[in-house]
Short mmCIF file of C-alpha atoms in Angstrom, two decimals:
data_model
loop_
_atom_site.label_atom_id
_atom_site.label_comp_id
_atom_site.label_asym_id
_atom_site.label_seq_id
_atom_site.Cartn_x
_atom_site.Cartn_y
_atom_site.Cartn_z
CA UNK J 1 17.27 37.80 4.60
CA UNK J 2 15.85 34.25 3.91
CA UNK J 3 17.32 34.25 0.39
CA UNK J 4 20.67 34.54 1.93
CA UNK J 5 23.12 31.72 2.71
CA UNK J 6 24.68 31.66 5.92
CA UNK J 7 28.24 33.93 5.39
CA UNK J 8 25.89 36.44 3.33
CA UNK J 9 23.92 36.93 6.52
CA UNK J 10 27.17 37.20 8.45
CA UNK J 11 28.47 39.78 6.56
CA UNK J 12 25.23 41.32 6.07
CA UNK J 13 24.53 41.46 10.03
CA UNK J 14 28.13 42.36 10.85
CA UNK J 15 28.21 44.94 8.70
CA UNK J 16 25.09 46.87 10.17
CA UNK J 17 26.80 46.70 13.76
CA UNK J 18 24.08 44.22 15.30
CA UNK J 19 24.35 44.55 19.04
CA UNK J 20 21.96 42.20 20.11
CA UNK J 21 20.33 39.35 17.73
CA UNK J 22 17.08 37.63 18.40
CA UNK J 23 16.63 33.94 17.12
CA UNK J 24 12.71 33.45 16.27
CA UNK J 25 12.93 29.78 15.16
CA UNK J 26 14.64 27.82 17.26
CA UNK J 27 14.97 24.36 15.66
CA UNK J 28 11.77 25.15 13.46
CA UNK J 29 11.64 24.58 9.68
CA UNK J 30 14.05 27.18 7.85
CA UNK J 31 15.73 28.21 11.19
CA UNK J 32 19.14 30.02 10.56
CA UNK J 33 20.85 28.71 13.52
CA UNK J 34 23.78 27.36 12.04
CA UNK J 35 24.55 31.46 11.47
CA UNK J 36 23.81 32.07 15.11
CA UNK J 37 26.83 29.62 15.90
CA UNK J 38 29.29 31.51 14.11
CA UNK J 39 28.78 34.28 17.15
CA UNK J 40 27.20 37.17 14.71
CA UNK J 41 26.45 39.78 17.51
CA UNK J 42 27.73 39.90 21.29
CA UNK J 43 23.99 39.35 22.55
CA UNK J 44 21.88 36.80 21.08
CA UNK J 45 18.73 35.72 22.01
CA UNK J 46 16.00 33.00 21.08
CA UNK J 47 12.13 34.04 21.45
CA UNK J 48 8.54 32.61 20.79
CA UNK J 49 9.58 30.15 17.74
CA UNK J 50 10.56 27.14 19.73
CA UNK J 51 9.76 25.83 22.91
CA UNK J 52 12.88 24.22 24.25
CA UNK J 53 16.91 25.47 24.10
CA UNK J 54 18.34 25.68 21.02
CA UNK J 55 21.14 24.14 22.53
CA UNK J 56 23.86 27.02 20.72
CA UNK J 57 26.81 27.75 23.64
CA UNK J 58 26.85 31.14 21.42
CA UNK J 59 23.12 31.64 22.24
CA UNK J 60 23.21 33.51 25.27
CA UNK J 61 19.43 33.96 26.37
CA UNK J 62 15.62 32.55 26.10
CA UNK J 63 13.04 34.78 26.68
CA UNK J 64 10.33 33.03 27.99
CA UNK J 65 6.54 34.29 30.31
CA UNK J 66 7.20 34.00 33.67
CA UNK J 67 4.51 31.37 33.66
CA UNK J 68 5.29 29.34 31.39
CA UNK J 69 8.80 29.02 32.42
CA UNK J 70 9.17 29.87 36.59
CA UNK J 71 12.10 30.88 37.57
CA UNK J 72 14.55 28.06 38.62
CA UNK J 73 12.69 25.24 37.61
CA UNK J 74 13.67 24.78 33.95
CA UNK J 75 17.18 26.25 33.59
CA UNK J 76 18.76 22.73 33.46
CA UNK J 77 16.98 22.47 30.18
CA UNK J 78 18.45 24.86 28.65
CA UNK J 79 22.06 26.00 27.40
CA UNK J 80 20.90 29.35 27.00
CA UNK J 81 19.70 31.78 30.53
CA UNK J 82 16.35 32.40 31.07
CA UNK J 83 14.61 35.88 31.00
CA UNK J 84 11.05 35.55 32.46
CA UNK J 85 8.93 38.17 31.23
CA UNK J 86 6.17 40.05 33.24
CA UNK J 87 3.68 38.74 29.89
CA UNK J 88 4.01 36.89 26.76
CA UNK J 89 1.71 37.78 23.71
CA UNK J 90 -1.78 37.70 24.48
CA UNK J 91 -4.56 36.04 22.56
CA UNK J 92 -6.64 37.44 20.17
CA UNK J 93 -10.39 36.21 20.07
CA UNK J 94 -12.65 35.72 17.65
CA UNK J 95 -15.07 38.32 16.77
CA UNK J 96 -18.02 36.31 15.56
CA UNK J 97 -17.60 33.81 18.46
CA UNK J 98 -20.99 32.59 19.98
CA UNK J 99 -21.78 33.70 23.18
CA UNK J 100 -20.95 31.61 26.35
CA UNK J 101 -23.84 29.53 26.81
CA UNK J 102 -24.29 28.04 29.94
CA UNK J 103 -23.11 24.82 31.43
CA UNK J 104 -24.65 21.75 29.73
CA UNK J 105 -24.71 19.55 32.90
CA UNK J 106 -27.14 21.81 34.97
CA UNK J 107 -29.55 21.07 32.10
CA UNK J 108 -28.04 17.70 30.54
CA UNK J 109 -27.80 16.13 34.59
CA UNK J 110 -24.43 14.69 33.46
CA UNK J 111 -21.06 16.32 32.87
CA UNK J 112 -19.79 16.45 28.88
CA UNK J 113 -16.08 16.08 28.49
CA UNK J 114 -15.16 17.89 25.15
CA UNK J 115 -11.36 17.22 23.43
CA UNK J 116 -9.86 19.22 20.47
CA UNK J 117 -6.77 18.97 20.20
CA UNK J 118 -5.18 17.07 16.63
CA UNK J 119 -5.21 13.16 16.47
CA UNK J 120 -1.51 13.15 16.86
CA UNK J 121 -1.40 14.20 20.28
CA UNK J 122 -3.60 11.51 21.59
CA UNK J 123 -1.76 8.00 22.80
CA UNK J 124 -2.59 5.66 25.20
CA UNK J 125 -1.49 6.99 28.23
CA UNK J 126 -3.51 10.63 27.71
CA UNK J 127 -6.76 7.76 27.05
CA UNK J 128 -5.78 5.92 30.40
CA UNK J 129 -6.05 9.19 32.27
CA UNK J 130 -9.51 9.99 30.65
CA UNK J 131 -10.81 6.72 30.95
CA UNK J 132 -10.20 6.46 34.78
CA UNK J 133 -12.03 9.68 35.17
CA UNK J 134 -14.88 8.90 32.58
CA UNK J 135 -15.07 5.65 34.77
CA UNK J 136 -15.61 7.59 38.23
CA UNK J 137 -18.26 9.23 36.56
CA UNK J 138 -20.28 6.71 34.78
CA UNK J 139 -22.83 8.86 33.49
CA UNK J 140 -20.17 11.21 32.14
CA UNK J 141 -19.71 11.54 28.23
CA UNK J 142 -17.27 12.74 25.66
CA UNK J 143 -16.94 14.90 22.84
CA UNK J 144 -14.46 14.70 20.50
CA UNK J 145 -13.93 17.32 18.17
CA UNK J 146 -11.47 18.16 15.22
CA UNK J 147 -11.26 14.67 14.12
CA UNK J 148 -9.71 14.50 10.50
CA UNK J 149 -11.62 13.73 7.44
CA UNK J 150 -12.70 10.48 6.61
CA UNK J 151 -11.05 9.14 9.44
CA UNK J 152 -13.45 6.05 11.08
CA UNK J 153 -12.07 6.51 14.28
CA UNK J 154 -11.26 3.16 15.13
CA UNK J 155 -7.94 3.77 17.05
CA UNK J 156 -9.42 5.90 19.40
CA UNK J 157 -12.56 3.74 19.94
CA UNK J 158 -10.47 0.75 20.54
CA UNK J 159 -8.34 2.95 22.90
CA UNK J 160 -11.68 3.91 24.58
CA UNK J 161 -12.87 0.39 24.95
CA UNK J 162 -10.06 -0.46 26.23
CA UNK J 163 -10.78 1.42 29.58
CA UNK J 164 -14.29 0.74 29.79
CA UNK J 165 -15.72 3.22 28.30
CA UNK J 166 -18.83 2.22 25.79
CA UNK J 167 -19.15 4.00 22.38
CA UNK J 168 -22.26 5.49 23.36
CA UNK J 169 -20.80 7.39 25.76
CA UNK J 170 -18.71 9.34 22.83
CA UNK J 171 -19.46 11.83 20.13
CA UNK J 172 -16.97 12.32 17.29
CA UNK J 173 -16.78 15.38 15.52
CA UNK J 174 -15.08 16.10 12.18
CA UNK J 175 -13.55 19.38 11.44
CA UNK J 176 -15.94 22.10 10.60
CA UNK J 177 -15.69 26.09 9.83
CA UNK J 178 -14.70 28.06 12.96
CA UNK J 179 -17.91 29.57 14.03
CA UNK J 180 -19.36 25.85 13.90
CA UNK J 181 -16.37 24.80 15.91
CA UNK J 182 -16.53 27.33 18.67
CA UNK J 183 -20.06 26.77 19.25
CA UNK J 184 -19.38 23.06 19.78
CA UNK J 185 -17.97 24.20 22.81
CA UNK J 186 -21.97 25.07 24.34
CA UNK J 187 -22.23 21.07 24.45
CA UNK J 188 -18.75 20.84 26.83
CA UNK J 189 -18.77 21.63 30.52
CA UNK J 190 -14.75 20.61 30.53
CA UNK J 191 -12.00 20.11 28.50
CA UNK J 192 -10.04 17.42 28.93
CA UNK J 193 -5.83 18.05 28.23
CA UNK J 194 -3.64 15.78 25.86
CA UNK J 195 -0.04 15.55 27.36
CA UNK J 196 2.78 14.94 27.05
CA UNK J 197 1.80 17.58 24.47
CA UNK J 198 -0.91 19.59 25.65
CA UNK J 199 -3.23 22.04 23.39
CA UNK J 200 -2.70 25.79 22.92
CA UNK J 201 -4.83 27.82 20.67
CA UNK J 202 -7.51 25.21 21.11
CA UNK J 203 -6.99 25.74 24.66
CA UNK J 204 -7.64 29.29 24.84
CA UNK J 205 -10.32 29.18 21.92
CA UNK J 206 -12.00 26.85 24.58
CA UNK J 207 -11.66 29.35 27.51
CA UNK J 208 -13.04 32.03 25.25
CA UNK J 209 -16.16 29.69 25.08
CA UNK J 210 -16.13 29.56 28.91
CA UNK J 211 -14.59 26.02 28.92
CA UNK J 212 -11.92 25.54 30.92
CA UNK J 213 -9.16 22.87 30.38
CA UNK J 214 -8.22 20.11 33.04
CA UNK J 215 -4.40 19.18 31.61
CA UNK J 216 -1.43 17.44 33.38
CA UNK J 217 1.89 19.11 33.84
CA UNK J 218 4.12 16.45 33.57
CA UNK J 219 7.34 18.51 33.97
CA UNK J 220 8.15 19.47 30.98
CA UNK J 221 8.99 22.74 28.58
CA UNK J 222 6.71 21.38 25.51
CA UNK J 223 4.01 20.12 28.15
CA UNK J 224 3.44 23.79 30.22
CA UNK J 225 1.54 25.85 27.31
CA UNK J 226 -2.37 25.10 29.03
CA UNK J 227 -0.92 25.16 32.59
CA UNK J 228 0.54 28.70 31.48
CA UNK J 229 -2.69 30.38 30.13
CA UNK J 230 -4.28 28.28 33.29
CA UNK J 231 -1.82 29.71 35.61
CA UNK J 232 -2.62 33.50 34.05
CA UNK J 233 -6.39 33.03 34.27
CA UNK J 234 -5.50 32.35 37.96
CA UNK J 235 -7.10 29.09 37.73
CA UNK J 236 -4.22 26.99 39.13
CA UNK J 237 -6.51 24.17 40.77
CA UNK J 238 -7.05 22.89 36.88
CA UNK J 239 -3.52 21.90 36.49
CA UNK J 240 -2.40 18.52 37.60
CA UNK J 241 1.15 17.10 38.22
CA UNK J 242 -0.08 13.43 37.51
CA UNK J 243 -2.39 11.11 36.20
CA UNK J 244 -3.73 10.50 39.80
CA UNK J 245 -3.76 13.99 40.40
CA UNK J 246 -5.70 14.77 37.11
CA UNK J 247 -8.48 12.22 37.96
CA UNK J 248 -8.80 13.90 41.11
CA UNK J 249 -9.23 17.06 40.55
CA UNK J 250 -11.26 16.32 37.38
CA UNK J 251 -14.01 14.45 40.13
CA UNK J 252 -13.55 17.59 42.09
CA UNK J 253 -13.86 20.54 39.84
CA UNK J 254 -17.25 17.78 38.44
CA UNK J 255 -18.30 17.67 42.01
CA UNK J 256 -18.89 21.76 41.98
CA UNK J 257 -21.11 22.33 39.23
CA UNK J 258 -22.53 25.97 40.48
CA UNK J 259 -18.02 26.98 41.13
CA UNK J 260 -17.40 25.18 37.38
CA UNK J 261 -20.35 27.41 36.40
CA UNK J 262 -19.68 30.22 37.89
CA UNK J 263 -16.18 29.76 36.17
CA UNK J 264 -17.57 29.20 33.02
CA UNK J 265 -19.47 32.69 33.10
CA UNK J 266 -16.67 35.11 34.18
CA UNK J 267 -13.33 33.12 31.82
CA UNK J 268 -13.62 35.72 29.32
CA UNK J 269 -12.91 38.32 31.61
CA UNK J 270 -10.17 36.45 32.87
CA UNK J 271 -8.16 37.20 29.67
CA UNK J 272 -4.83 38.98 28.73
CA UNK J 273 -6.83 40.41 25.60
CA UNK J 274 -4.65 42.75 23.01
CA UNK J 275 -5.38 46.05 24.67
CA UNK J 276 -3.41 48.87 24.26
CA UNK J 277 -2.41 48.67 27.79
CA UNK J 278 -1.85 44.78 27.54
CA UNK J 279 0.92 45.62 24.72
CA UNK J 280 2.24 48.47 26.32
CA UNK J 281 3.21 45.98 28.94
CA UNK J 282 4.61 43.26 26.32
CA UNK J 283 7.00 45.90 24.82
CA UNK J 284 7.66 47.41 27.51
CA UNK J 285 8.58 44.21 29.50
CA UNK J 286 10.69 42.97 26.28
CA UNK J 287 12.67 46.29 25.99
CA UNK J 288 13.77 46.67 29.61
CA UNK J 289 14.63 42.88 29.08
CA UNK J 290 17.01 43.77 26.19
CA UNK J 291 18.66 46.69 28.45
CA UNK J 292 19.12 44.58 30.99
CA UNK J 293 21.27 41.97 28.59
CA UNK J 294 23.20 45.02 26.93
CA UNK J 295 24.38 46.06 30.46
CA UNK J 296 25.40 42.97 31.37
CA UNK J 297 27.73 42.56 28.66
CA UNK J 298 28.45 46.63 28.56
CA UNK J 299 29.82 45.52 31.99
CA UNK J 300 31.71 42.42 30.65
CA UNK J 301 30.01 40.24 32.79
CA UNK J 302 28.49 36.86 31.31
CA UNK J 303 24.95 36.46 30.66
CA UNK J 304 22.92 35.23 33.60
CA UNK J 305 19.15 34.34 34.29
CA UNK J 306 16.77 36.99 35.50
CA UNK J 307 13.25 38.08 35.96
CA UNK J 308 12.77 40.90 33.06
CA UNK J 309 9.94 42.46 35.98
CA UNK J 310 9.82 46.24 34.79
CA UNK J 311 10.58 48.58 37.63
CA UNK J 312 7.97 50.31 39.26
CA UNK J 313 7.68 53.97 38.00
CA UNK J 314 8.33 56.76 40.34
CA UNK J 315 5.05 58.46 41.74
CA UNK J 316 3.35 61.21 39.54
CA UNK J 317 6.29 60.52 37.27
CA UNK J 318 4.67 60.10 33.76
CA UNK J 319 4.68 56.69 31.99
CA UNK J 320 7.29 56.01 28.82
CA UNK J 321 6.93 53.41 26.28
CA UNK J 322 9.15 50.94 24.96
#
């Protein structure tokens, strides 16, 4: 199907009788919206590529996890209605991950910050808002991990100084080999979030470690992926709406240690992990959405937003599968 141009996929899709047709791009690289456009199917639907509206008036639905995108909140972002679904796809640990080690600052008698998200995700503001913490907490330090190859690290340093915060108070890390990587995170008792572009698979890499992440939900579709595995791991008091808010929780979740330890040992079991039961509930929750859409336009009535919730089975009535 990528090989073909836009009226071979046409005829192609019209030709099979597509009833409903799912978008997995959005404005990604090699996205075929241009096709979706031309109106291909009578349902379409964008899903998991992109995190924003396409912005097609002939795409008729997101499907998004109810966390990450609560109900009436975010629909004036997007052209398209949103379907919130019960779960999105869960994450899949590593194997050979070290164990959870326990929380440096019981030992260390100072709390270690730890960072991993990419370079390009750090600007000044996200530096402001760690700097005003780091500066409530003198004897707090920072890790910085995943920094790129031969990079001196001047920018942030300068960044750093900037606030206050002295340069032997940090620890730079360059990129290593996984294993290396996730044990890094023994040395951090708390992540610290980037926004307005916050982390996701080094997010939940980090609360497979036990570390969990203190990020800033400013609002915003791209800026809700930690505050939705947050909000799933039921730990809602580590997500902040602003930079004052961030600083003060950060002193309060610092100001628990035995809570933020007690946190640290039980995050793994926290997790959606890929069980068959966990899937189950993915397809599941994604085919009773897709029903729900076909009816609607069975009906003739126009697509509207809805929470894709699966109903609750009858009693003693045996369980199907998607």
């Amino acid at each position: 199907v990528a090989a073909l141009d836009d009226d071979e996929l046409e005829r192609l899709v019209r030709a099979d009788g597509i009833d409903i047709l799912i978008d997995l791009s959005g404005h990604s690289a090699f996205n075929r919206l241009p096709a979706f456009a031309r109106r291909l199917a009578p349902v379409q639907a964008s899903w998991i590529g992109y995190p924003g509206t396409t912005g097609l008036a002939a795409m008729d639905y997101y499907l998004a996890d109810r966390k990450f995108l609560p109900h009436g909140q975010y629909d004036h972002l997007f052209t398209e209605k949103l379907v919130q679904l019960p779960l999105s796809l869960p994450f899949e640990p590593v194997t050979s991950a070290p164990d959870v080690g326990p929380l440096p600052a019981l030992a260390n008698g100072y709390v270690t910050f730890g960072s991993f998200n990419r370079l390009s995700k750090f600007n000044g503001e996200v530096i402001r808002a760690w700097g005003l913490l780091l500066r409530a907490l003198p004897d707090a330090r920072l890790l910085v991990g995943g920094m790129p190859e031969r990079h001196d690290h001047a920018e942030v340093r300068a960044w750093l100084e900037h606030e206050g915060i002295a340069a032997h108070r940090v620890d730079f890390h360059g990129r290593i080999v996984l294993h290396d990587y996730l044990k890094l995170h023994q040395q951090v008792d708390l992540c610290l979030d980037t926004f307005p572009y916050p982390g996701g698979t080094t997010t939940m890499h980090a609360g497979w470690m036990g570390v969990p992440t203190l990020t800033l939900d400013a609002g915003t579709v791209t800026g809700r992926q930690t505050a939705c595995f947050l909000e799933h791991c039921g730990l809602h008091h580590f997500v902040a709406h602003s930079v004052d808010d961030f600083v003060a929780r950060g002193l309060a979740i610092c100001g628990d240690l035995p809570a933020l330890a007690a946190t640290r040992a039980t995050l793994r079991e926290r997790y959606a992990l890929p069980t068959s039961d966990t899937m189950t509930r993915i397809t599941d929750g994604v085919d009773h959405a897709l029903r729900q859409m076909w009816r609607r336009w069975c009906q003739g009535l126009p697509p509207a937003s809805f929470e894709g919730t699966l109903p609750a089975p009858p009693v003693d009535a045996p369980h199907q599968s998607a």
